[in-house]
Amino acid sequence: MNPAPADPRAERTRSRLRQALLEECADSPLAQVSVAALVRRAGVGRATFYLHYADLEALATDACAGIVREAVDALHAWRGVPDPAAAPAALSDFFHRLPPHAGLYRELLRPGGGGPLGLVLHQELRLRSRTERALAGAPEPDLIASAVAATFAGVLADWLHGLIEATPDEIAQRVWRLLVTLHRTPLP
C-alpha cells in the first residue's frame, strides 16, 4: 500500500514558513527570531505555524534538512572505487554552498556534530552508508556506517564553528580522505 500523497497546500505553507525563516535568519540569529515576525513574513497565521511545527527549532531543522540531503548525496557522488586523492566535485560544491546560512547551521549543528541538525544528518548519512555498504557486501556495515556518519557530522560542525581552519575545497578533501580511510580499514 502506498502512503497518501502529501497535501500540496500544506507543503506550500511549510515552504513559505521555511523561506521566511531563512530570510529572518539572514538578518538575526534564530534565538532572536519571533514566531510573530516569522508568520508575518510568511503571510500565515500563528495557529497555522503551530499546526505544522512545534516550535522555531523544529521549523529551522526542517528548513535546513535540504543541507542534510545535499551532504548525503555529495558523499555518495562517486562510482567504482573511491580515490582518496580526489574528493567528488559535489562534496566541494556542498562546502562552498554553506556560507549564506552558516549562522543558522551553527545554531542547529553544535561542535562535535550534536544538535538537532546533527541528529538528522547522522541518521540519514548512517542509513545511506549502511544500505550501500550492505548492498556491496562490505564487512561491518553497521559499524562503518556509524563511524562515517559521526566523522562527517563532527568535522562539518567543527569546520562551521571555526574549530578547523580550511577552505571549502581543503575541508572537502580532508574529510573525503578520512571517510575513504574508514571504508578501507581492515576489520577482524
CSV table of C-alpha atoms in Angstrom, one decimal:
chain,number,residue,atom,x,y,z
A,1,MET,CA,0.0,0.0,0.0
A,2,ASN,CA,1.4,3.4,-1.0
A,3,PRO,CA,1.3,6.3,1.5
A,4,ALA,CA,-1.2,9.0,0.9
A,5,PRO,CA,0.2,11.8,-1.2
A,6,ALA,CA,1.2,14.9,0.6
A,7,ASP,CA,-1.3,17.7,0.7
A,8,PRO,CA,0.1,20.4,-1.7
A,9,ARG,CA,-1.5,23.2,0.3
A,10,ALA,CA,0.3,22.0,3.5
A,11,GLU,CA,3.6,21.7,1.6
A,12,ARG,CA,3.2,25.2,0.1
A,13,THR,CA,2.6,26.6,3.7
A,14,ARG,CA,5.6,24.7,5.1
A,15,SER,CA,7.7,26.0,2.1
A,16,ARG,CA,6.6,29.6,2.9
A,17,LEU,CA,7.5,29.2,6.5
A,18,ARG,CA,10.9,27.7,5.7
A,19,GLN,CA,11.7,30.5,3.3
A,20,ALA,CA,10.5,33.1,5.8
A,21,LEU,CA,12.7,31.6,8.5
A,22,LEU,CA,15.8,31.6,6.2
A,23,GLU,CA,15.1,35.3,5.4
A,24,GLU,CA,14.7,36.2,9.1
A,25,CYS,CA,17.9,34.3,10.0
A,26,ALA,CA,19.8,36.2,7.3
A,27,ASP,CA,19.4,39.3,9.5
A,28,SER,CA,19.2,37.8,13.0
A,29,PRO,CA,20.2,34.7,14.9
A,30,LEU,CA,17.5,32.1,15.4
A,31,ALA,CA,17.3,33.0,19.1
A,32,GLN,CA,16.2,36.5,18.2
A,33,VAL,CA,13.6,35.4,15.6
A,34,SER,CA,10.0,35.6,16.9
A,35,VAL,CA,7.1,33.5,15.7
A,36,ALA,CA,5.1,36.7,15.2
A,37,ALA,CA,7.7,38.2,12.8
A,38,LEU,CA,8.1,34.9,11.0
A,39,VAL,CA,4.3,34.4,10.4
A,40,ARG,CA,4.0,38.0,9.2
A,41,ARG,CA,6.8,37.4,6.7
A,42,ALA,CA,5.3,34.1,5.6
A,43,GLY,CA,1.8,35.6,5.3
A,44,VAL,CA,0.2,32.9,7.5
A,45,GLY,CA,-1.5,32.9,10.9
A,46,ARG,CA,0.2,31.9,14.1
A,47,ALA,CA,-2.1,28.9,14.5
A,48,THR,CA,-1.1,27.7,11.1
A,49,PHE,CA,2.6,27.8,12.2
A,50,TYR,CA,1.8,25.6,15.2
A,51,LEU,CA,-0.3,23.3,13.1
A,52,HIS,CA,2.9,22.5,11.1
A,53,TYR,CA,5.7,22.9,13.7
A,54,ALA,CA,6.1,22.6,17.4
A,55,ASP,CA,8.5,25.5,17.7
A,56,LEU,CA,11.0,27.6,15.8
A,57,GLU,CA,13.8,25.0,16.2
A,58,ALA,CA,11.6,22.3,14.6
A,59,LEU,CA,11.0,24.7,11.6
A,60,ALA,CA,14.7,25.6,11.4
A,61,THR,CA,15.7,21.9,11.4
A,62,ASP,CA,13.1,21.3,8.6
A,63,ALA,CA,14.4,24.3,6.7
A,64,CYS,CA,17.9,23.0,6.9
A,65,ALA,CA,17.1,19.4,6.1
A,66,GLY,CA,17.9,20.2,2.5
A,67,ILE,CA,21.5,20.7,3.5
A,68,VAL,CA,21.5,17.2,5.1
A,69,ARG,CA,20.2,15.7,1.8
A,70,GLU,CA,22.9,17.6,-0.1
A,71,ALA,CA,25.6,16.3,2.3
A,72,VAL,CA,24.5,12.7,2.0
A,73,ASP,CA,24.3,13.0,-1.8
A,74,ALA,CA,27.7,14.7,-2.1
A,75,LEU,CA,29.3,12.0,0.0
A,76,HIS,CA,27.9,9.4,-2.3
A,77,ALA,CA,28.6,11.2,-5.6
A,78,TRP,CA,31.1,8.7,-6.9
A,79,ARG,CA,31.1,5.4,-8.6
A,80,GLY,CA,33.5,2.5,-8.6
A,81,VAL,CA,36.5,2.5,-6.2
A,82,PRO,CA,36.8,5.8,-4.3
A,83,ASP,CA,40.0,7.7,-4.9
A,84,PRO,CA,41.2,9.3,-1.7
A,85,ALA,CA,43.3,11.8,-3.7
A,86,ALA,CA,40.2,13.3,-5.4
A,87,ALA,CA,37.1,14.2,-3.4
A,88,PRO,CA,33.9,14.2,-5.6
A,89,ALA,CA,33.3,17.7,-7.0
A,90,ALA,CA,29.8,17.5,-5.4
A,91,LEU,CA,31.5,17.4,-2.0
A,92,SER,CA,33.5,20.6,-2.6
A,93,ASP,CA,30.4,22.2,-4.1
A,94,PHE,CA,28.5,21.3,-0.9
A,95,PHE,CA,31.0,23.1,1.3
A,96,HIS,CA,31.0,26.1,-1.0
A,97,ARG,CA,27.2,26.4,-0.6
A,98,LEU,CA,27.2,26.6,3.2
A,99,PRO,CA,28.3,30.2,3.9
A,100,PRO,CA,25.0,32.0,3.2
A,101,HIS,CA,23.2,30.3,6.1
A,102,ALA,CA,26.2,29.2,8.2
A,103,GLY,CA,25.0,31.1,11.2
A,104,LEU,CA,21.8,29.1,11.3
A,105,TYR,CA,23.6,25.9,10.6
A,106,ARG,CA,25.9,26.6,13.6
A,107,GLU,CA,22.9,27.1,15.8
A,108,LEU,CA,21.5,23.7,14.9
A,109,LEU,CA,24.7,21.8,14.4
A,110,ARG,CA,26.8,22.1,17.5
A,111,PRO,CA,30.6,21.4,17.8
A,112,GLY,CA,31.2,17.7,17.6
A,113,GLY,CA,28.2,17.2,15.4
A,114,GLY,CA,25.4,17.4,18.0
A,115,GLY,CA,22.2,19.4,18.0
A,116,PRO,CA,19.0,18.8,16.1
A,117,LEU,CA,20.5,19.2,12.6
A,118,GLY,CA,23.4,16.9,13.7
A,119,LEU,CA,21.0,14.2,14.7
A,120,VAL,CA,19.2,14.4,11.4
A,121,LEU,CA,22.5,14.4,9.5
A,122,HIS,CA,23.8,11.4,11.5
A,123,GLN,CA,20.6,9.4,11.0
A,124,GLU,CA,20.3,10.0,7.2
A,125,LEU,CA,24.0,9.5,6.5
A,126,ARG,CA,24.2,6.4,8.6
A,127,LEU,CA,21.2,4.9,6.9
A,128,ARG,CA,22.5,5.7,3.4
A,129,SER,CA,26.1,4.4,4.2
A,130,ARG,CA,24.8,1.3,5.8
A,131,THR,CA,22.5,0.5,2.9
A,132,GLU,CA,25.2,1.0,0.3
A,133,ARG,CA,27.7,-1.0,2.3
A,134,ALA,CA,25.3,-3.9,2.8
A,135,LEU,CA,24.4,-3.9,-0.9
A,136,ALA,CA,28.1,-4.1,-1.8
A,137,GLY,CA,28.6,-7.0,0.7
A,138,ALA,CA,31.3,-4.9,2.6
A,139,PRO,CA,32.0,-6.1,6.1
A,140,GLU,CA,30.6,-4.4,9.2
A,141,PRO,CA,28.0,-2.2,7.6
A,142,ASP,CA,26.6,-1.0,10.9
A,143,LEU,CA,30.0,-0.2,12.4
A,144,ILE,CA,31.4,1.6,9.4
A,145,ALA,CA,28.1,3.5,8.7
A,146,SER,CA,28.1,4.8,12.3
A,147,ALA,CA,31.7,5.8,12.1
A,148,VAL,CA,31.2,7.6,8.7
A,149,ALA,CA,28.1,9.5,10.0
A,150,ALA,CA,29.8,10.6,13.2
A,151,THR,CA,33.0,11.6,11.5
A,152,PHE,CA,31.3,13.7,8.8
A,153,ALA,CA,28.8,15.3,11.2
A,154,GLY,CA,31.6,16.2,13.6
A,155,VAL,CA,34.0,17.5,11.0
A,156,LEU,CA,31.3,19.6,9.4
A,157,ALA,CA,30.2,21.1,12.7
A,158,ASP,CA,33.7,21.8,13.8
A,159,TRP,CA,34.5,23.5,10.5
A,160,LEU,CA,31.3,25.6,10.6
A,161,HIS,CA,32.2,26.7,14.2
A,162,GLY,CA,35.8,27.6,13.1
A,163,LEU,CA,37.5,24.8,15.1
A,164,ILE,CA,39.0,23.5,11.9
A,165,GLU,CA,40.7,26.1,9.6
A,166,ALA,CA,40.3,25.2,6.0
A,167,THR,CA,38.8,26.5,2.7
A,168,PRO,CA,35.8,24.7,1.4
A,169,ASP,CA,38.0,22.8,-1.1
A,170,GLU,CA,40.5,21.8,1.6
A,171,ILE,CA,37.9,20.6,4.1
A,172,ALA,CA,36.2,18.6,1.3
A,173,GLN,CA,39.5,16.9,0.5
A,174,ARG,CA,40.4,16.2,4.2
A,175,VAL,CA,37.0,14.8,5.2
A,176,TRP,CA,37.0,12.7,2.0
A,177,ARG,CA,40.3,11.1,2.9
A,178,LEU,CA,39.1,10.4,6.4
A,179,LEU,CA,35.9,8.7,5.1
A,180,VAL,CA,37.7,6.7,2.4
A,181,THR,CA,40.2,5.5,5.1
A,182,LEU,CA,37.2,4.4,7.3
A,183,HIS,CA,35.8,2.4,4.4
A,184,ARG,CA,39.1,0.7,3.7
A,185,THR,CA,40.1,-0.1,7.3
A,186,PRO,CA,40.6,-3.8,7.6
A,187,LEU,CA,38.4,-5.3,10.3
A,188,PRO,CA,39.0,-8.7,12.0
